[in-house]
Short mmCIF file of C-alpha atoms in Angstrom, two decimals:
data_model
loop_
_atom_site.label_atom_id
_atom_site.label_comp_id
_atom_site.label_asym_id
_atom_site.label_seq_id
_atom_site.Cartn_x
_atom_site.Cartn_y
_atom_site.Cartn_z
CA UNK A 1 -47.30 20.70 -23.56
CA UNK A 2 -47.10 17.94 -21.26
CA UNK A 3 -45.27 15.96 -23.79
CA UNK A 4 -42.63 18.35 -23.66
CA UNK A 5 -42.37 18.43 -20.08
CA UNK A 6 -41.72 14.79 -20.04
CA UNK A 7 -39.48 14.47 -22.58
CA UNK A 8 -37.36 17.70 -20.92
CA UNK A 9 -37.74 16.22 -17.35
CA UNK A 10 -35.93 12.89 -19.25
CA UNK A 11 -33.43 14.46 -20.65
CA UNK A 12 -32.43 16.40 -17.18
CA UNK A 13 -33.15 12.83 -15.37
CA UNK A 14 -30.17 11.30 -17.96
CA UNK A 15 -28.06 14.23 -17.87
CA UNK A 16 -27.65 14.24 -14.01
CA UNK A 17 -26.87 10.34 -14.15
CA UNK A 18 -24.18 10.78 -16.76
CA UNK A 19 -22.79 13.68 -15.18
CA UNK A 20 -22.30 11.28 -11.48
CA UNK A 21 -21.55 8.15 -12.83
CA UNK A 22 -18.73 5.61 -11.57
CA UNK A 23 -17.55 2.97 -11.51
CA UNK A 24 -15.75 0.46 -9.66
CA UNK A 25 -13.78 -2.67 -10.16
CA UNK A 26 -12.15 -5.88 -8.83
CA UNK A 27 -8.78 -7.01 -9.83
CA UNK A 28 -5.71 -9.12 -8.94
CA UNK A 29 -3.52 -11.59 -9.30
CA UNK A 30 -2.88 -15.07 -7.96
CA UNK A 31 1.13 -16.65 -8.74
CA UNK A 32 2.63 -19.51 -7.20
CA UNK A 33 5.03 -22.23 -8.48
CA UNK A 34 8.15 -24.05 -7.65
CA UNK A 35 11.66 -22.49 -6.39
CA UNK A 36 14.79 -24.22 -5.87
CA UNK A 37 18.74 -22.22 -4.41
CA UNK A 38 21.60 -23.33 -3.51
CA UNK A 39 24.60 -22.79 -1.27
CA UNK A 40 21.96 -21.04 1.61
CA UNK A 41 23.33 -21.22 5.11
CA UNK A 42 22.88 -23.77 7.91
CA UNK A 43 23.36 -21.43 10.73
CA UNK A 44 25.95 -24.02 11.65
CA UNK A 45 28.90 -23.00 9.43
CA UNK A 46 27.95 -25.40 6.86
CA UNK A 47 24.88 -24.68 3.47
CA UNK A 48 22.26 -26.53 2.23
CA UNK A 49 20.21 -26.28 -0.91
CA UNK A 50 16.20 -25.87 -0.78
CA UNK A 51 13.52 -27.09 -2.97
CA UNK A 52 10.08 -25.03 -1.62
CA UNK A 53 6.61 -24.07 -3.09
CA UNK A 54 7.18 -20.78 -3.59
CA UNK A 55 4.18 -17.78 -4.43
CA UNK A 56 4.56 -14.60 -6.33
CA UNK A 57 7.85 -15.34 -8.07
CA UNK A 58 6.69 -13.70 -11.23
CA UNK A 59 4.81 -11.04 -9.46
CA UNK A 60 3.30 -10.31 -5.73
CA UNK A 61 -0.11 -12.24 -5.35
CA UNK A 62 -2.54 -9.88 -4.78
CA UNK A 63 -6.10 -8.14 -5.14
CA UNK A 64 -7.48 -4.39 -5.04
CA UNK A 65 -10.78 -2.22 -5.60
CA UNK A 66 -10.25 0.69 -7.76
CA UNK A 67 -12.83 3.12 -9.16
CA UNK A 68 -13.41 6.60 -10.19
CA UNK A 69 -16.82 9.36 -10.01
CA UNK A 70 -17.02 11.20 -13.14
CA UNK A 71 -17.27 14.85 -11.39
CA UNK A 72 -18.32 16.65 -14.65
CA UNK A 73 -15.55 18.67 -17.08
CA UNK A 74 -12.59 15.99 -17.11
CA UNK A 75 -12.54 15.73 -13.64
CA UNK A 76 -12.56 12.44 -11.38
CA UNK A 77 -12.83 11.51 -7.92
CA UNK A 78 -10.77 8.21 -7.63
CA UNK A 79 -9.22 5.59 -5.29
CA UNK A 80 -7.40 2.85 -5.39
CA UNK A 81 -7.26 0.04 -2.52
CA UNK A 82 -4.96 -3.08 -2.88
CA UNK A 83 -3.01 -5.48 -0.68
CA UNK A 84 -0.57 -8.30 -1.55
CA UNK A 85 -0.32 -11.96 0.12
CA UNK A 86 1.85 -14.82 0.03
CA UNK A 87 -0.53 -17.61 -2.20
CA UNK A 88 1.45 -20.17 0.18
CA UNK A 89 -0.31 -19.48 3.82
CA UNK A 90 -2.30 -16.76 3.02
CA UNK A 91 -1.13 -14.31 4.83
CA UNK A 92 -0.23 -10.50 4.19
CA UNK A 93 3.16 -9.88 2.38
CA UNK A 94 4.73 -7.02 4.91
CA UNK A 95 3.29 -8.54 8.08
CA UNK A 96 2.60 -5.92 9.78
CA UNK A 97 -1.43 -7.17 9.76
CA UNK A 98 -2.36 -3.85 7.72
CA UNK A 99 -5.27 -4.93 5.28
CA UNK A 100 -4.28 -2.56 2.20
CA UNK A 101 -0.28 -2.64 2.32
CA UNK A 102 0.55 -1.72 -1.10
CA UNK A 103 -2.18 0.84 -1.75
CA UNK A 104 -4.39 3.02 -0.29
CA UNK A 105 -5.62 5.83 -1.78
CA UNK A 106 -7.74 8.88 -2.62
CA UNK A 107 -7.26 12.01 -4.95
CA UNK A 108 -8.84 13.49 -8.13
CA UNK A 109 -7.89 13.45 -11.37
CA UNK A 110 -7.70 15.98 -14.42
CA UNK A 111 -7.65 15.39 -17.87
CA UNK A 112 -5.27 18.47 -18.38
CA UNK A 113 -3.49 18.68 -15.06
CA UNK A 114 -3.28 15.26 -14.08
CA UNK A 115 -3.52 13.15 -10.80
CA UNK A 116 -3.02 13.73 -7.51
CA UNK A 117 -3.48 11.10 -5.03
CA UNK A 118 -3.49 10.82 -1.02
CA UNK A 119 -2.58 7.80 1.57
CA UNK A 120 -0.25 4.86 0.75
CA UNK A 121 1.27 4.10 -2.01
CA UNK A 122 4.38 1.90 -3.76
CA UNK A 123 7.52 4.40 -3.18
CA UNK A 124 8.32 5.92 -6.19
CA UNK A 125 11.45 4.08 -6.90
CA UNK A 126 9.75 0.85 -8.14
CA UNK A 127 9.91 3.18 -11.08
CA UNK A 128 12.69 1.09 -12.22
CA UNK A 129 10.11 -1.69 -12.85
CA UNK A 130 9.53 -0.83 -16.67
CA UNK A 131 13.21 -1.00 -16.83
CA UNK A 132 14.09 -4.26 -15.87
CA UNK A 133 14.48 -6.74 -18.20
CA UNK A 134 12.99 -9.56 -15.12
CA UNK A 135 10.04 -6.89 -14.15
CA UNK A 136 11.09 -7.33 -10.59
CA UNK A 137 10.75 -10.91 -10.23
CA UNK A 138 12.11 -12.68 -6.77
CA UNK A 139 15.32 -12.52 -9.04
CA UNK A 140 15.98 -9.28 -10.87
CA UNK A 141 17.25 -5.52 -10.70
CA UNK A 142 16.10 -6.16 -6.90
CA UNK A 143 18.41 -8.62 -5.60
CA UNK A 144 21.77 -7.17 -6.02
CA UNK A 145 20.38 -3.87 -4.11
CA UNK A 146 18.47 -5.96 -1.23
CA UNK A 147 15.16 -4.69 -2.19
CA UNK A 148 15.94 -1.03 -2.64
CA UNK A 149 13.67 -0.32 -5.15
CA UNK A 150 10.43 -2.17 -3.87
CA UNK A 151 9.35 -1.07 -0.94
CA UNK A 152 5.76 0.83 -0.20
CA UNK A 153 5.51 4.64 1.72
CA UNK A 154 2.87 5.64 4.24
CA UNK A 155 1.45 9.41 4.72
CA UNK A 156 1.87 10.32 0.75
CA UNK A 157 1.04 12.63 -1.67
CA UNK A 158 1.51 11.90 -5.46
CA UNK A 159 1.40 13.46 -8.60
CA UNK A 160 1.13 11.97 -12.13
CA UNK A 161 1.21 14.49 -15.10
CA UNK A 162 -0.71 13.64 -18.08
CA UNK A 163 1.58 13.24 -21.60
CA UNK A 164 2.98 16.02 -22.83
CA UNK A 165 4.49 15.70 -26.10
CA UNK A 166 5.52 12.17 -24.86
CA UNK A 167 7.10 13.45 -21.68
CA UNK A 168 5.60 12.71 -18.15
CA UNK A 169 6.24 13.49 -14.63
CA UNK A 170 5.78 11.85 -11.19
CA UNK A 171 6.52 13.29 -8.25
CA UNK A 172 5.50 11.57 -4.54
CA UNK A 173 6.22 13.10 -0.91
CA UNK A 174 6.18 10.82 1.98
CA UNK A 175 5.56 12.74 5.23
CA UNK A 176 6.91 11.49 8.78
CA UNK A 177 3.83 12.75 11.09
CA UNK A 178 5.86 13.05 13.92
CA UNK A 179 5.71 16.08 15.63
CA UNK A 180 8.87 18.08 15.92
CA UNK A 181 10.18 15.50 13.75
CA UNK A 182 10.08 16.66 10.06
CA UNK A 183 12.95 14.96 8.75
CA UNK A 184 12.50 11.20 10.57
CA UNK A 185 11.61 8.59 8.50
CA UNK A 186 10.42 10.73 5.41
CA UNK A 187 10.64 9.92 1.79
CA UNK A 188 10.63 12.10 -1.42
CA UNK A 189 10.89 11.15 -5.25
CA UNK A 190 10.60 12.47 -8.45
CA UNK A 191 10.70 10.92 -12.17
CA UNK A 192 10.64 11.91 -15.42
CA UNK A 193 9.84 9.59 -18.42
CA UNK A 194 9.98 10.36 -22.47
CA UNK A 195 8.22 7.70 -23.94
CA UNK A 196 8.37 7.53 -28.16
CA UNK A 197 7.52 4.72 -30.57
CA UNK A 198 11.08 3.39 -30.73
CA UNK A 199 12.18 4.17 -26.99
CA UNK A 200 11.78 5.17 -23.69
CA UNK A 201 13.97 7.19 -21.44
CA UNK A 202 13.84 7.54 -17.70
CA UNK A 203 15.60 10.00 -14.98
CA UNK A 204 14.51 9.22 -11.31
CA UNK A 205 15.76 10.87 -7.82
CA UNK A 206 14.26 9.17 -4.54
CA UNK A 207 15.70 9.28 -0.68
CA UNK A 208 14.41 7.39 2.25
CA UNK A 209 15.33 8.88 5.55
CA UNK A 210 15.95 6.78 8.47
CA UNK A 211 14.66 7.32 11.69
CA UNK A 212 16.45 9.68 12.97
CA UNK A 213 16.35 11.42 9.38
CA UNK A 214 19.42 10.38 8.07
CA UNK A 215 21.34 8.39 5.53
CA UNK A 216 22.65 5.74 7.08
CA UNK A 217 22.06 1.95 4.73
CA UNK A 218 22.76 2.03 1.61
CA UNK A 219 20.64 -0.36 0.66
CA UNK A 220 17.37 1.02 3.07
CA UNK A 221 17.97 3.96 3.86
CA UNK A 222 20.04 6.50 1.37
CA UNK A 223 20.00 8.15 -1.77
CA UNK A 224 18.86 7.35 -5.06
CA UNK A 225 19.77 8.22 -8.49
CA UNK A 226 18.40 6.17 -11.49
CA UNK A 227 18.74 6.30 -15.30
CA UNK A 228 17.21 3.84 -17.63
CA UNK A 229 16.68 3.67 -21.26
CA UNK A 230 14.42 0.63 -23.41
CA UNK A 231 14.77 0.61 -27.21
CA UNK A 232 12.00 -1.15 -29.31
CA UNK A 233 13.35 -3.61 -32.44
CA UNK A 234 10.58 -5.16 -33.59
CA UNK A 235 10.56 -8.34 -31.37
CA UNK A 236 13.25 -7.57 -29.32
CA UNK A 237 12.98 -5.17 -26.11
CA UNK A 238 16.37 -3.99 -25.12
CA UNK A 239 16.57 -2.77 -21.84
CA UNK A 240 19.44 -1.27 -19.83
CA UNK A 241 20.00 0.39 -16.15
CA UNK A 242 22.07 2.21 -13.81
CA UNK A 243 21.79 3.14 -10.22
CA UNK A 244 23.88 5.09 -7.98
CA UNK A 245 22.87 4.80 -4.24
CA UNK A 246 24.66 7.08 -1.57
CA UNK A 247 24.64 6.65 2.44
CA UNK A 248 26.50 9.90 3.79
CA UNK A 249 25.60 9.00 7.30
CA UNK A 250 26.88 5.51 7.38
CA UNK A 251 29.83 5.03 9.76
CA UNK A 252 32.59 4.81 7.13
CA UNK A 253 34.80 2.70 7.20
CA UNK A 254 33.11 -0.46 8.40
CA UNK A 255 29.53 0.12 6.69
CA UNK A 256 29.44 1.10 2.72
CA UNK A 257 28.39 4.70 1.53
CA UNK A 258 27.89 4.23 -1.69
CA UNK A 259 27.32 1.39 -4.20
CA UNK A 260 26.67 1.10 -8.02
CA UNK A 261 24.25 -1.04 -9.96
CA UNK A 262 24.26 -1.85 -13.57
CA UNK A 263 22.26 -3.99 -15.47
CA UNK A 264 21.86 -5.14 -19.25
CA UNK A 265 18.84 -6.92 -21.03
CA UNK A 266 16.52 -8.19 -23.76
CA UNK A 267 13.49 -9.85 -24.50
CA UNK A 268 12.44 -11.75 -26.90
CA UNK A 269 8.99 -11.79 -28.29
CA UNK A 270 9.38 -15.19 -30.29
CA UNK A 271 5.58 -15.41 -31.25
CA UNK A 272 2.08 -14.40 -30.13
CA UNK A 273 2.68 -16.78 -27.04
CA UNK A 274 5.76 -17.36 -26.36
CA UNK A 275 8.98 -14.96 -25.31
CA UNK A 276 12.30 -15.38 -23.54
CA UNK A 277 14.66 -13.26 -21.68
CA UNK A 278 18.13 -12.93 -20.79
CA UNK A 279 19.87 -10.42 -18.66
CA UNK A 280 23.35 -9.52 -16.35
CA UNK A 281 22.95 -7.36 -13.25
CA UNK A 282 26.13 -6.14 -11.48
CA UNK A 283 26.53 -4.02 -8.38
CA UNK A 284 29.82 -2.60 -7.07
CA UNK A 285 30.30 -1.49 -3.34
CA UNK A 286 33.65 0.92 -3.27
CA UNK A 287 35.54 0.79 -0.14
CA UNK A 288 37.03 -2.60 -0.31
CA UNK A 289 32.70 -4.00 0.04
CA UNK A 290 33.41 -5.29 -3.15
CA UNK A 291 31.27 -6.52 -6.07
CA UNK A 292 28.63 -9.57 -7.27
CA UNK A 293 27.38 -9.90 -10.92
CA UNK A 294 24.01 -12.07 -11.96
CA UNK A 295 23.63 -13.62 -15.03
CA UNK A 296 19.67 -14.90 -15.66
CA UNK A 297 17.84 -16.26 -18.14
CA UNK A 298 13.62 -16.77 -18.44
CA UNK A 299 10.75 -17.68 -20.00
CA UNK A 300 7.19 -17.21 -20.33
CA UNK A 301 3.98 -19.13 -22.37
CA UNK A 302 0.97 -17.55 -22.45
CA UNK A 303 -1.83 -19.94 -22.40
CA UNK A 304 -4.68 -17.17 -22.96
CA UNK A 305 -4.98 -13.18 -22.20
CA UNK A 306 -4.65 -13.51 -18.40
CA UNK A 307 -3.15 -16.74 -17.33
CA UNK A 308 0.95 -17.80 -18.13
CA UNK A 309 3.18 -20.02 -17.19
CA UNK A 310 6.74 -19.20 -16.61
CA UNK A 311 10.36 -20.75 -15.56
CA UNK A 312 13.63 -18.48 -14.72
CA UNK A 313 17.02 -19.28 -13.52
CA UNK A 314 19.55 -17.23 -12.56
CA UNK A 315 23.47 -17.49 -10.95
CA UNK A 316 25.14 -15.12 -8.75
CA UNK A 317 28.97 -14.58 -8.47
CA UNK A 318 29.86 -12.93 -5.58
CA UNK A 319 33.73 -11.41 -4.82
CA UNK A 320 35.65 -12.50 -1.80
CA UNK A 321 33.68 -10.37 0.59
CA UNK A 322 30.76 -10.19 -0.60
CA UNK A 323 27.46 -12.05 0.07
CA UNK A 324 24.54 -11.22 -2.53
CA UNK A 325 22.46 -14.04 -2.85
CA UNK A 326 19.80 -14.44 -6.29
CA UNK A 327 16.99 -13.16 -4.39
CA UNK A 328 16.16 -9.63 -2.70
CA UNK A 329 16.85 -10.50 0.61
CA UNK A 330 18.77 -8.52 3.86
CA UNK A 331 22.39 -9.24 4.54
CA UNK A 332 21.70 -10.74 7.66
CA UNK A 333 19.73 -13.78 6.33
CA UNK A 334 20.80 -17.15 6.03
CA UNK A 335 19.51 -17.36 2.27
CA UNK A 336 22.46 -15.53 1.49
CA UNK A 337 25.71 -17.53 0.41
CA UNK A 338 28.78 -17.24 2.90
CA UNK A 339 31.33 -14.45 1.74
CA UNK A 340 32.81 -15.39 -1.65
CA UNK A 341 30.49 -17.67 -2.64
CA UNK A 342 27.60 -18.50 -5.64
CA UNK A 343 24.38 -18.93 -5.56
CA UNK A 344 21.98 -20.75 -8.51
CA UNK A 345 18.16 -20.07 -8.30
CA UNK A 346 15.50 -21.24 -10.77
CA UNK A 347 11.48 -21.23 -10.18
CA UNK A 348 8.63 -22.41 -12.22
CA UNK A 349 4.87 -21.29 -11.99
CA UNK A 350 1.97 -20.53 -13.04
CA UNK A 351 0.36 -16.83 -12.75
CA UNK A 352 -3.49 -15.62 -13.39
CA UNK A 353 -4.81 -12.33 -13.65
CA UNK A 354 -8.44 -10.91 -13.05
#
């Protein structure tokens, strides 16, 4: 009888473990390399050209704790803490000193409903990520909207559907938390994704308010509408994009209220370790703004599961009024070219996961 006791008191003792485990885990990545443009400005009328060691080219530098509590019937607690840095100095990417500036969550997560998460998070238009043909490299789909589609959102609430006969949903809320002040400085997105052996489709709608809750940059703070589509050939990943931002608010006619961004790609898987890809980006800002296309080429070599190294070059062309430069940068800094002019980039580096 005692026996039995025993072995029942076991099988409770192993039941009650299994039923609260977690678990939680480390991971990151370090990049840094080599970056070289042309054609930046002086600040005294004339340009210059810049060699400069140069971190998170490929990809931000960065590490994060994630982990989940098994909660019993498909449900999970989780959370998910990470912050990016420049390899370089050191220091935190946004500079604002926060600790976590990418992400900083809590939520719970379903099996059959999904997840749904709380705190801060990458705004949902880096959706356009999987899209890109450059991943959102220093040079990519980024640089010919200014950053656009990278930036991070305080005060969220997300939600990621599980698969559903290969479609998917995301939605994310960004709340102001200002009192009286609904509208100022809030963010809202939604995406839906139909992912099948051969393809992928996406359909994305984000806005980012300013802060007095209007439209008024159309590269900050505006109107989003995306639509992307890969196609799978074996080796080859072809990839393209369009984006349709829209400022109402901006005080037409001297700032733009709308612009248009294209983009066309592939990628070459050319063996186990080795790939290559090519792409042109082109934006178009109506109302005599004008235009700039990209044309870029890369190249990566994996030298095992986690570490790579990789070299990309790219060349902007701007029109006579326009400034775009290779990289995601404002229009008010110097790394741009002057008006009407082009700008070459190319990097090397190394990157290492964990």
């Amino acid at each position: 009888m005692k026996k039995k006791l025993i072995a029942a008191s076991l099988l409770c003792s192993i039941g009650t473990f299994a039923h609260a485990q977690s678990s939680v885990q480390l991971y990151g990545r370090v990049d840094g390399g080599f970056q070289f443009m042309n054609n930046l400005q002086d600040g005294n009328g004339g340009t210059a050209s810049r060699w400069s060691a140069q971190g998170g080219d490929y990809g931000t530098s960065l590490f994060g704790l994630r982990g989940y509590e098994d909660l019993g019937r498909g449900l999970h607690a989780v959370f998910n803490l990470e912050a990016g840095f420049q390899l370089m100095n050191g220091f935190n990417n946004n500079g604002s000193g926060s600790l976590f500036d990418r992400r900083a969550l809590v939520g719970l997560n379903s099996l059959t409903w999904g997840q749904l998460t709380l705190g801060r998070n990458l705004f949902i238009s880096n959706g356009v990520w999987d899209f890109d043909p450059f991943q959102q490299q220093a040079f990519s789909s980024a640089s010919l909207v200014r950053g656009r589609n990278w930036p991070q959102a305080s005060n969220t609430v997300n939600y990621q559907s599980p698969n559903w006969y290969g479609f998917d949903v995301v939605g994310q809320y960004a709340f102001s938390n200002i009192a009286g002040q609904f509208n100022n400085g809030r963010g809202m997105g939604a995406q839906l994704t139909y992912t099948h052996d051969r393809f992928q489709l996406r359909a994305l709608y984000d806005e980012i308010r300013d802060t007095n809750g209007r439209f008024t940059d159309v590269f900050a703070t505006s109107r989003e509408y995306f639509a992307g589509a890969n196609v799978f050939l074996n080796r080859f990943t072809i990839s393209l994009g369009y984006t349709h931002m829209a400022a109402p608010d901006a005080p037409a006619p001297d700032f733009a209220t709308r612009a248009d961004h294209y983009w066309a790609g592939v990628k070459y898987q050319a063996t186990a370790v080795w790939a290559a890809n090519a792409a042109v980006y082109h934006v178009n800002v109506p109302g005599g703004f004008g235009h700039a296309t990209m044309f870029e080429l890369g190249t990566t070599y994996n030298l095992s599961k986690r570490t790579f190294f990789y070299g990309t070059i790219a060349y902007v062309k701007n029109s006579a009024n326009q400034s775009f430069s290779v990289a995601a940068i404002p229009s008010d800094s110097l790394d741009n070219p002057p008006a009407g002019k082009s700008q070459t980039g190319a990097y090397i580096g190394i990157s290492h996961s964990f």
